[in-house]
């Protein structure tokens, strides 16, 4: 709607009230035509508009910007608008009344064909001037976030003029060649060095403190002219731009123009760090500890079912027993008890634990099959179970899926800035939207969902997503994190994470762990000593195999920055034999990875301990008795009944696996004159203990 129709829709009292705000000293007229002429000239005066803008409060500015970001300079006034702008409904209603009184916006009547929604708008001529004053442009995300998109959108003559200082004017039509030349790290650094010291300081601040997107008000402190000058310099150097970003969809309440560094420029400067980048930092590296603890948990549940209370929680004595055998003491942001709860929940979800008839947690039959899978497959299942337990499955959440893809694309073993993969994730989300009106944050993003509570800047959002996802991956040994006293500093993908996140069998390694040397002492202590710092090769697939193999027949004593300490004991060896490990496997693991010969007393003790183990089988069976031997022969001759038979005790009694309850078996027995009778406690049927819904921790 143009300004003439906008003013013509108002009555004389409303026009007089608006004119009093724009021209306080003007003569009060009762002529509607005269009022319209006076208001038109005043409302299109840039200086008067700027004066009224300076008098607006934060909610009013936020609402006005939301309207101007629409190509039609109008938005629907509905219940979603306050939540979208992170402003309380009462404050937003007061802001609308204030803008209406000033004459910045108008209200269209309800339209039944549009669902009865009221629309608020800014007149066309006024909207154009407001956008210029507020530095609002309607460029799509691709032209703002991406260097290629920015260059591609330029007119051919303007593109050649912009590329001329870099000697690329003749290649203006070959965008692939142009972008590859411009985004070489040396070329990016050279363009930065050509700028003055103030520009370089602001560039470094935006890149490192704001992850490439910084509110202009925080950098320039509302100096609009300085922001315009920086924009012209950044665009001339093809490093970034300044524009309006509706980042409230990401949980950011920063309103106004933002300094944006092109995504490709940030990626070119986010190269892997040098080897000494983590010097003096604490390294959080889990390796195969999570997998070992899951196996320990299931082994303990197999030996002695874990007692639980009526409310479904583990007894304190059970918790102390489990914490005593677990090798993973704590991870990034979680202590032992939180990890115990997480491991129990995942084991239950993966059907590794079940609730038995005595209401205790016992190892399920599926655990025996799961234990025979390769380590990479088991860790992959734990990863899927962890995502399911957290309620954000990677195949359903676009944000989680993108973040995992960014992590999988990193070079294994190379350190990166901690927030680099998260920043790339959000940049890709922005590029997916053709217009800012299409930009919507998916509902399953792990960010706070409270009404009117948003984060302050883009870095805070990146840190929130990092804290929500990365600690779980670190606990599984898929990534390592270098931690500063206040926050994570660096992140790297482990070779095990490379196998799991990329789901590529060719990436898997087997056999010994190069660079890892074992020292087996005569006192049964085993030291795992890598070449140099233990965190330089902590979670390679081969090293995880070695950690897991040692944990099967050794007890973890302690870990330092230089060694892992294990101890071979009779109890740990006997437990490994029960799990199916032989003496040759244990000794071969020590010999193949040991830097010195294995002491003879260790080998002798291992074999003697193993020879002293006698395996016995205990199982619940059923007894079937018939009155005579001939009837038993007829029963055993039934094809449907023979799979149930374990062994015969006497000519008239056999041991069977379970009470036959299938209709086909009962009918076959009745046809030969055999009718089964059951004890009173079995008439109601047995309890199915395989699929109980259960929570414990």
XYZ file of C-alpha atoms in Angstrom:
697
model
C 0.000 0.000 0.000
C 1.395 3.404 -0.976
C 1.475 6.324 1.417
C -1.425 8.193 -0.248
C -3.818 5.279 0.324
C -2.410 4.825 3.803
C -3.108 8.456 4.773
C -6.412 8.498 2.944
C -7.701 5.591 5.042
C -7.380 7.648 8.237
C -9.800 10.190 9.643
C -9.083 13.870 10.323
C -8.462 13.419 14.100
C -5.939 10.625 13.440
C -4.155 12.724 10.800
C -4.004 15.702 13.149
C -2.504 13.516 15.882
C 0.180 12.125 13.551
C 0.974 15.580 12.142
C 1.488 16.871 15.679
C 4.288 14.313 16.080
C 5.949 15.026 12.743
C 5.438 18.836 12.645
C 4.772 20.062 16.203
C 4.803 23.756 15.174
C 2.560 23.425 12.124
C -0.863 25.054 11.942
C -3.704 22.733 12.855
C -5.947 22.238 9.828
C -9.387 20.685 9.492
C -8.923 19.940 5.801
C -8.116 16.296 5.126
C -6.396 17.110 1.828
C -4.183 19.702 3.514
C -3.287 17.301 6.305
C -2.373 14.596 3.787
C -0.081 16.933 1.826
C 1.683 18.102 4.972
C 2.115 14.579 6.317
C 3.359 13.185 3.007
C 6.162 15.747 2.790
C 7.083 15.281 6.466
C 6.968 11.481 6.542
C 9.195 11.157 3.496
C 11.826 13.521 4.896
C 14.880 11.406 5.759
C 16.035 13.651 8.607
C 12.618 13.587 10.290
C 12.434 9.803 9.877
C 15.869 9.430 11.481
C 14.788 11.555 14.446
C 11.774 9.321 15.078
C 13.929 6.185 14.716
C 16.266 7.417 17.434
C 13.303 7.702 19.810
C 12.140 4.090 19.389
C 12.655 1.458 22.085
C 13.922 -2.088 21.545
C 10.545 -3.885 21.031
C 9.411 -1.169 18.617
C 12.624 -1.410 16.596
C 12.411 -5.213 16.562
C 8.813 -5.164 15.289
C 9.605 -2.539 12.660
C 12.578 -4.549 11.394
C 10.460 -7.714 11.193
C 7.973 -5.873 8.975
C 10.642 -4.342 6.753
C 12.358 -7.701 6.218
C 9.290 -8.879 4.312
C 9.408 -8.079 0.574
C 5.857 -6.677 0.885
C 6.694 -4.743 4.085
C 3.877 -6.500 5.939
C 3.494 -9.322 8.465
C 0.556 -11.202 9.926
C -0.385 -10.184 13.452
C -1.069 -13.531 15.103
C -0.110 -15.525 18.198
C 3.142 -16.777 16.601
C 4.656 -13.314 16.114
C 5.512 -12.675 19.823
C 7.227 -16.043 20.134
C 9.061 -15.578 16.850
C 10.408 -12.193 17.923
C 11.050 -13.306 21.539
C 8.990 -10.416 22.942
C 6.200 -10.614 25.497
C 2.703 -10.163 24.006
C 1.929 -7.091 26.107
C 5.178 -5.363 25.207
C 4.689 -6.185 21.545
C 1.124 -4.845 21.616
C 2.391 -1.623 23.200
C 5.089 -1.422 20.508
C 2.459 -1.762 17.779
C 0.358 1.020 19.308
C 3.419 3.275 19.556
C 4.371 2.697 15.890
C 0.769 3.244 14.835
C 0.601 6.556 16.697
C 3.813 7.710 15.033
C 2.476 6.680 11.632
C 5.169 4.157 10.784
C 2.725 1.261 10.408
C -0.879 0.685 9.489
C -3.347 -2.087 10.292
C -5.271 -3.908 7.618
C -8.729 -5.154 8.651
C -9.412 -8.819 9.294
C -9.917 -10.881 6.153
C -11.980 -14.015 6.473
C -10.405 -15.453 3.309
C -6.971 -15.297 5.006
C -8.092 -17.110 8.118
C -9.182 -13.971 9.949
C -5.597 -12.781 10.491
C -4.885 -9.080 10.831
C -1.933 -7.680 8.890
C 0.319 -4.793 9.868
C 2.317 -2.997 7.167
C 4.572 -0.045 6.371
C 3.662 2.190 3.403
C 5.825 1.467 0.363
C 7.603 4.829 0.053
C 8.265 4.986 3.792
C 9.499 1.365 3.828
C 12.128 2.132 1.195
C 13.579 5.002 3.240
C 13.437 3.051 6.504
C 15.355 0.156 4.942
C 18.113 2.511 3.837
C 18.378 4.129 7.261
C 18.354 0.809 9.116
C 20.739 -0.879 6.648
C 18.128 -3.480 5.810
C 18.512 -5.244 2.499
C 16.441 -8.065 1.101
C 19.274 -10.071 -0.377
C 18.617 -13.811 -0.072
C 20.801 -15.860 2.307
C 22.929 -17.237 -0.523
C 24.151 -13.736 -1.463
C 24.921 -12.858 2.163
C 26.494 -15.998 3.610
C 28.338 -17.370 0.561
C 31.127 -15.657 -1.386
C 30.200 -17.537 -4.549
C 26.574 -16.481 -4.162
C 27.614 -12.863 -3.639
C 29.876 -12.785 -6.717
C 27.369 -14.644 -8.884
C 24.602 -12.132 -8.089
C 26.674 -9.157 -9.277
C 26.152 -7.561 -12.665
C 28.861 -8.630 -15.162
C 30.430 -5.153 -15.311
C 30.414 -4.786 -11.527
C 31.904 -8.268 -11.161
C 34.816 -7.447 -13.498
C 35.396 -4.162 -11.696
C 35.485 -5.945 -8.329
C 37.861 -8.672 -9.558
C 40.229 -6.290 -11.326
C 42.471 -5.553 -8.257
C 43.057 -9.291 -7.851
C 43.947 -9.921 -11.492
C 40.861 -12.054 -12.086
C 38.826 -9.754 -14.334
C 39.432 -11.995 -17.363
C 38.004 -14.954 -15.439
C 34.841 -13.164 -14.354
C 32.602 -15.649 -16.178
C 34.361 -18.723 -14.747
C 32.997 -18.704 -11.188
C 34.611 -22.007 -10.229
C 38.067 -20.732 -11.137
C 37.420 -17.356 -9.492
C 36.268 -18.820 -6.178
C 39.129 -21.321 -6.043
C 41.649 -18.499 -6.585
C 39.993 -16.201 -4.044
C 39.582 -18.849 -1.336
C 43.142 -20.102 -1.246
C 44.230 -19.541 2.409
C 47.247 -17.513 1.264
C 45.046 -15.330 -0.947
C 42.593 -14.732 1.902
C 45.397 -13.748 4.272
C 46.885 -11.464 1.643
C 43.573 -9.604 1.209
C 43.304 -9.186 4.968
C 46.854 -7.852 5.252
C 46.110 -5.146 2.662
C 43.553 -3.581 5.026
C 44.321 -1.142 7.814
C 44.889 -2.143 11.438
C 41.353 -1.266 12.574
C 39.792 -3.440 9.875
C 42.049 -6.373 10.763
C 41.204 -6.030 14.455
C 37.456 -6.064 13.769
C 37.849 -8.971 11.324
C 39.670 -11.073 13.935
C 37.060 -10.220 16.563
C 34.172 -11.268 14.309
C 35.931 -14.483 13.270
C 37.139 -15.735 16.647
C 34.696 -14.281 19.168
C 31.479 -14.351 17.112
C 32.126 -17.268 14.723
C 31.785 -15.084 11.636
C 28.447 -13.388 12.483
C 28.566 -10.420 14.855
C 25.914 -7.804 15.691
C 26.948 -4.426 14.369
C 25.869 -2.701 17.583
C 28.274 -4.841 19.648
C 31.232 -4.042 17.380
C 30.604 -0.427 16.381
C 28.383 0.652 19.308
C 25.598 2.067 17.081
C 28.002 3.966 14.816
C 26.077 3.427 11.608
C 28.539 5.279 9.427
C 31.399 3.102 10.679
C 29.367 -0.026 9.827
C 28.730 1.295 6.310
C 32.423 2.009 5.798
C 33.400 -1.455 7.040
C 30.857 -3.003 4.677
C 32.308 -1.216 1.672
C 35.828 -2.336 2.608
C 34.780 -5.948 3.302
C 32.844 -6.266 0.047
C 35.666 -4.672 -1.943
C 38.094 -7.210 -0.426
C 35.561 -10.033 -0.979
C 35.754 -11.013 2.689
C 32.234 -10.309 3.975
C 29.372 -7.847 4.166
C 26.983 -6.110 6.538
C 23.304 -6.903 6.338
C 20.168 -7.563 8.321
C 19.909 -11.162 9.519
C 16.633 -12.413 11.046
C 18.477 -14.740 13.391
C 15.606 -15.018 15.870
C 14.776 -18.340 14.212
C 18.063 -19.623 15.666
C 17.265 -18.378 19.146
C 19.226 -15.112 18.800
C 17.634 -11.915 20.034
C 20.130 -9.588 18.346
C 18.134 -7.145 16.230
C 19.759 -5.020 13.587
C 22.550 -5.321 11.037
C 25.227 -7.948 11.437
C 28.804 -8.180 10.240
C 28.960 -11.379 8.209
C 32.148 -13.056 7.022
C 31.587 -15.251 3.995
C 31.352 -18.907 4.932
C 34.100 -19.951 2.523
C 36.443 -17.318 3.984
C 35.852 -18.675 7.508
C 36.451 -22.226 6.267
C 39.684 -21.205 4.545
C 40.943 -19.762 7.830
C 39.694 -22.717 9.905
C 42.442 -25.095 8.857
C 43.666 -27.824 11.219
C 45.754 -26.538 14.068
C 49.407 -27.314 14.542
C 50.484 -30.254 16.670
C 51.305 -28.033 19.652
C 47.874 -26.347 19.600
C 46.772 -28.317 22.665
C 49.919 -27.796 24.703
C 48.970 -27.187 28.314
C 45.300 -28.099 27.765
C 43.442 -30.992 29.352
C 42.574 -33.671 26.789
C 39.244 -35.504 27.158
C 39.814 -38.766 25.254
C 37.624 -41.793 26.014
C 38.903 -44.396 23.550
C 37.057 -47.692 24.021
C 36.164 -47.052 27.682
C 32.414 -46.637 27.056
C 32.244 -49.927 25.164
C 34.280 -51.687 27.857
C 31.942 -50.404 30.570
C 28.852 -51.579 28.665
C 30.403 -55.053 28.478
C 31.307 -54.883 32.180
C 27.737 -53.873 32.984
C 26.277 -56.799 31.060
C 28.839 -59.216 32.507
C 27.979 -58.139 36.056
C 24.270 -58.500 35.263
C 24.957 -61.964 33.871
C 26.860 -63.085 36.989
C 24.515 -61.483 39.508
C 21.269 -59.777 38.360
C 21.249 -56.116 39.352
C 18.641 -55.517 42.025
C 16.285 -52.604 41.551
C 13.773 -50.906 43.803
C 10.029 -50.846 43.202
C 10.399 -47.415 41.625
C 12.855 -48.854 39.086
C 16.130 -47.516 40.526
C 19.278 -49.483 41.196
C 20.138 -50.241 44.806
C 22.994 -48.197 46.242
C 25.053 -51.340 46.804
C 24.637 -52.238 43.113
C 25.707 -48.739 42.083
C 28.840 -48.971 44.235
C 29.660 -52.401 42.785
C 29.320 -51.171 39.201
C 31.321 -48.014 39.806
C 34.072 -50.191 41.244
C 34.489 -52.157 37.994
C 33.892 -49.355 35.470
C 36.988 -47.929 33.804
C 35.399 -44.655 32.661
C 35.384 -42.363 35.662
C 34.016 -39.195 34.060
C 33.685 -37.488 30.700
C 33.100 -33.991 29.391
C 30.546 -32.511 31.786
C 29.357 -35.818 33.325
C 30.339 -37.676 36.458
C 30.323 -41.418 37.124
C 26.699 -41.642 38.281
C 25.364 -39.786 35.255
C 27.373 -42.084 33.011
C 26.051 -45.140 34.854
C 22.465 -44.038 34.285
C 23.205 -43.397 30.617
C 24.845 -46.804 30.133
C 21.989 -48.677 31.809
C 19.421 -46.886 29.650
C 21.328 -47.578 26.438
C 21.902 -51.238 27.336
C 18.187 -51.634 28.004
C 17.223 -49.894 24.746
C 19.596 -52.129 22.765
C 18.074 -55.229 24.410
C 21.373 -56.093 26.117
C 19.691 -56.076 29.551
C 16.269 -57.346 30.479
C 14.067 -57.354 33.552
C 13.810 -60.924 34.872
C 11.013 -62.554 36.848
C 12.540 -61.402 40.119
C 12.459 -57.759 39.015
C 16.210 -57.538 38.580
C 18.309 -56.542 35.592
C 19.931 -59.529 33.895
C 21.875 -59.932 30.661
C 19.603 -60.658 27.719
C 20.240 -63.396 25.163
C 20.945 -60.772 22.523
C 24.074 -59.726 24.439
C 25.870 -62.961 23.485
C 25.324 -62.207 19.774
C 26.129 -58.508 20.192
C 29.445 -59.286 21.915
C 30.651 -61.155 18.827
C 30.188 -58.144 16.524
C 33.232 -56.106 15.449
C 34.098 -53.234 17.737
C 33.121 -50.622 15.130
C 29.661 -52.174 14.712
C 29.094 -52.258 18.455
C 30.150 -48.635 18.874
C 27.870 -47.688 15.966
C 24.952 -49.409 17.728
C 25.824 -47.596 20.951
C 25.834 -44.324 19.020
C 22.373 -45.005 17.578
C 21.118 -46.047 20.989
C 22.554 -42.899 22.539
C 20.831 -40.676 19.983
C 17.560 -42.514 20.552
C 17.885 -42.226 24.330
C 18.511 -38.487 24.017
C 15.387 -38.145 21.860
C 17.194 -36.739 18.810
C 17.782 -39.499 16.284
C 20.283 -38.411 13.657
C 18.137 -39.711 10.798
C 15.220 -37.460 11.828
C 16.911 -34.274 13.000
C 18.322 -32.175 10.139
C 20.528 -30.196 12.512
C 22.039 -33.277 14.181
C 22.455 -34.947 10.802
C 24.322 -31.922 9.453
C 26.508 -31.633 12.539
C 27.486 -35.325 12.360
C 28.273 -34.896 8.659
C 30.523 -31.932 9.448
C 32.327 -33.944 12.131
C 32.693 -36.918 9.792
C 34.255 -34.640 7.168
C 37.131 -33.565 9.423
C 40.567 -35.108 9.014
C 41.013 -37.823 11.679
C 43.573 -36.915 14.318
C 43.712 -33.219 13.338
C 42.709 -30.553 15.852
C 40.171 -27.880 14.873
C 38.658 -24.983 16.761
C 35.850 -26.430 18.882
C 33.006 -24.456 17.305
C 34.074 -24.819 13.654
C 31.805 -27.810 12.809
C 28.868 -26.193 14.618
C 29.340 -22.913 12.731
C 29.433 -24.801 9.437
C 26.207 -26.567 10.408
C 24.301 -23.319 10.901
C 25.801 -21.812 7.735
C 24.480 -24.737 5.710
C 21.044 -24.289 7.263
C 21.038 -20.653 6.162
C 22.081 -21.556 2.634
C 19.184 -23.998 2.335
C 16.653 -21.167 2.497
C 16.100 -19.239 -0.747
C 14.623 -16.357 1.220
C 14.755 -15.367 4.867
C 10.991 -15.929 5.043
C 11.636 -19.636 4.371
C 14.247 -19.833 7.118
C 12.798 -21.768 10.047
C 14.650 -23.619 12.746
C 13.438 -27.269 12.968
C 11.486 -28.099 16.099
C 13.962 -30.739 17.284
C 16.988 -28.455 17.578
C 18.466 -29.021 21.065
C 18.150 -25.381 22.131
C 16.075 -23.903 24.966
C 12.379 -23.811 24.108
C 11.197 -21.418 26.822
C 8.996 -18.570 25.631
C 10.806 -15.261 25.185
C 14.165 -16.697 26.327
C 16.745 -16.492 23.539
C 20.510 -16.502 23.340
C 22.463 -13.310 22.957
C 24.617 -13.934 19.907
C 25.600 -16.488 17.322
C 28.487 -17.827 19.413
C 26.130 -18.629 22.308
C 23.922 -20.673 19.976
C 26.935 -22.565 18.642
C 28.065 -23.342 22.181
C 24.569 -24.529 23.139
C 24.495 -27.027 20.262
C 28.070 -28.092 21.056
C 27.222 -28.790 24.717
C 24.132 -30.722 23.693
C 25.725 -33.135 21.197
C 29.520 -33.308 21.418
C 29.875 -34.615 25.033
C 27.942 -37.751 24.071
C 30.207 -38.339 21.088
C 33.255 -37.777 23.266
C 32.022 -40.330 25.809
C 31.769 -42.917 23.009
C 35.310 -42.185 21.854
C 34.219 -40.756 18.477
C 35.805 -37.354 19.115
C 38.411 -35.959 21.499
C 38.117 -32.521 23.055
C 40.861 -30.242 24.365
C 39.435 -28.270 27.280
C 40.477 -24.880 28.568
C 39.626 -23.830 32.144
C 36.399 -22.167 30.974
C 35.278 -23.892 27.772
C 36.279 -26.458 25.105
C 39.022 -25.110 22.847
C 39.678 -27.764 20.192
C 38.051 -30.871 18.792
C 39.304 -33.703 16.624
C 37.763 -36.750 14.988
C 39.230 -40.037 16.156
C 39.895 -42.878 13.694
C 37.179 -44.854 15.488
C 34.772 -41.945 14.947
C 35.870 -41.848 11.306
C 34.790 -45.488 10.939
C 31.473 -45.055 12.751
C 30.290 -41.665 11.468
C 31.266 -42.377 7.859
C 29.992 -45.982 8.047
C 32.776 -47.154 5.763
C 34.072 -50.722 6.350
C 37.261 -49.929 4.370
C 38.294 -47.450 7.054
C 38.409 -50.133 9.707
C 41.740 -51.399 10.956
C 42.539 -54.648 12.666
C 45.498 -56.297 14.274
C 48.001 -54.577 16.512
C 48.162 -50.911 17.317
C 51.197 -49.256 15.717
C 52.922 -46.867 18.047
C 51.513 -48.603 21.151
C 53.962 -50.631 23.179
C 53.029 -52.953 26.060
C 55.345 -53.671 28.935
C 54.371 -56.740 30.970
C 56.048 -56.807 34.366
C 56.625 -59.971 36.437
C 54.241 -58.581 39.090
C 51.401 -58.923 36.509
C 51.226 -55.204 35.803
C 50.683 -54.247 32.136
C 51.645 -50.781 30.907
C 50.331 -49.450 27.601
C 52.891 -46.877 26.474
C 52.419 -45.069 23.131
C 55.208 -43.212 21.394
C 55.020 -39.812 23.116
C 51.850 -38.416 24.691
C 49.127 -41.030 25.067
C 46.572 -38.587 23.661
C 48.317 -38.367 20.302
C 47.044 -41.844 19.388
C 44.257 -42.447 21.903
C 41.365 -43.848 19.960
C 42.542 -45.250 16.685
C 40.566 -48.298 15.675
C 43.590 -50.549 16.295
C 44.212 -48.979 19.709
C 40.559 -49.532 20.623
C 40.938 -53.197 19.713
C 43.926 -53.410 22.037
C 42.165 -51.554 24.864
C 39.159 -53.812 24.570
C 41.239 -57.008 24.408
C 43.222 -56.034 27.496
C 40.072 -55.083 29.396
C 38.625 -58.557 28.795
C 41.250 -60.286 30.940
C 42.890 -57.398 32.834
C 41.695 -54.894 35.383
C 42.264 -51.189 34.660
C 44.343 -49.768 37.496
C 44.818 -46.138 36.465
C 45.530 -43.853 33.504
C 47.906 -40.941 33.162
C 48.940 -38.666 30.315
C 51.726 -41.139 29.469
C 50.420 -44.641 30.206
C 47.445 -46.876 30.807
C 48.009 -49.224 33.758
C 46.378 -52.686 33.783
C 46.763 -55.588 36.197
C 46.282 -59.274 35.461
C 44.530 -61.070 38.321
C 43.131 -64.538 38.794
C 39.614 -63.179 39.037
C 39.893 -61.203 35.781
C 41.351 -64.212 33.939
C 38.636 -66.556 35.197
C 36.000 -64.033 34.167
C 37.507 -63.893 30.659
C 37.435 -67.697 30.396
C 33.762 -67.694 31.315
C 33.200 -65.165 28.494
C 34.861 -67.534 26.010
C 38.452 -66.283 25.868
C 41.240 -68.877 25.652
C 44.775 -68.867 27.043
C 46.256 -68.637 23.533
C 44.225 -65.472 22.814
C 45.394 -63.791 26.020
C 49.052 -64.682 25.577
C 48.958 -63.796 21.862
C 47.549 -60.336 22.703
C 50.423 -59.725 25.109
C 53.131 -61.111 22.828
C 51.959 -59.343 19.663
C 51.852 -55.898 21.264
C 54.599 -56.182 23.885
C 57.784 -54.191 23.419
C 59.716 -56.714 25.569
C 59.325 -60.488 26.028
C 56.436 -61.542 28.251
C 57.764 -62.914 31.590
C 57.512 -66.692 31.870
C 55.827 -66.565 35.280
C 52.986 -64.528 33.755
C 52.406 -67.057 30.968
C 52.630 -69.978 33.403
C 50.174 -68.389 35.832
C 47.747 -67.578 33.027
C 47.680 -71.176 31.828
C 47.404 -72.630 35.339
C 44.549 -70.283 36.254
C 42.716 -71.124 33.064
C 43.185 -74.888 33.521
C 41.628 -74.592 36.972
C 38.373 -73.187 35.578
C 35.517 -75.682 35.287
C 32.498 -74.364 33.432
C 29.093 -75.516 34.611
C 25.734 -74.765 33.007
C 22.614 -73.923 34.994
C 19.281 -73.556 33.276
C 15.598 -73.786 34.014
C 13.990 -76.832 32.361
C 10.716 -78.764 32.481
C 10.088 -82.423 33.225
C 7.610 -84.461 31.163
C 6.421 -87.764 32.644
C 4.103 -90.337 31.009
C 2.638 -93.540 32.594
C 4.448 -96.128 30.438
C 7.369 -96.591 28.063
C 5.235 -97.203 24.962
C 3.470 -93.861 25.369
C 6.849 -92.121 25.667
C 8.049 -93.649 22.395
C 4.931 -92.376 20.625
C 5.416 -88.869 22.093
C 9.076 -88.742 21.055
C 8.082 -89.750 17.542
C 6.024 -86.592 17.036
C 7.886 -84.173 14.649
C 6.470 -81.097 16.408
C 7.552 -82.301 19.858
C 11.117 -83.502 19.177
C 12.748 -79.996 19.064
C 11.717 -79.460 22.720
C 13.542 -82.528 24.057
C 16.901 -81.986 25.807
C 17.623 -85.487 27.150
C 15.877 -88.557 28.583
C 16.033 -89.240 32.327
C 14.235 -92.599 32.299
C 12.049 -94.631 29.932
C 9.020 -92.641 31.127
C 10.547 -89.168 31.793
C 12.367 -86.633 29.607
C 13.676 -83.097 30.141
C 12.208 -80.537 27.743
C 13.086 -76.862 27.171
C 9.720 -75.408 28.131
C 6.132 -76.367 28.771
C 4.485 -77.025 25.380
C 1.665 -74.493 24.985
C 1.377 -74.239 21.209
C -1.933 -75.397 19.862
C -0.384 -77.637 17.184
C 1.679 -79.580 19.752
C -1.243 -79.988 22.166
C -3.523 -81.189 19.364
C -0.906 -83.721 18.199
C -0.594 -85.085 21.743
C -4.364 -85.343 22.145
C -4.649 -87.342 18.908
C -2.392 -90.021 20.379
C -4.302 -89.949 23.670
C -1.820 -87.895 25.746
C -3.406 -85.024 27.707
C -1.063 -82.642 29.532
C -1.740 -81.410 33.051
C 0.036 -78.357 34.573
C 0.871 -77.331 38.153
C -1.502 -74.710 39.602
C 1.091 -71.890 39.476
C 1.625 -72.447 35.746
C -2.040 -72.427 34.682
C -2.050 -68.632 34.219
C 1.030 -68.835 32.019
C 4.582 -67.718 32.541
C 5.714 -64.110 32.701
C 7.312 -62.754 29.549
C 10.476 -61.080 30.764
C 11.930 -60.096 27.434
C 10.080 -56.902 26.511
C 9.334 -55.132 29.766
C 9.352 -51.356 29.716
C 11.956 -50.345 32.269
C 14.005 -47.424 33.465
C 16.797 -47.695 36.017
C 19.604 -45.505 37.145
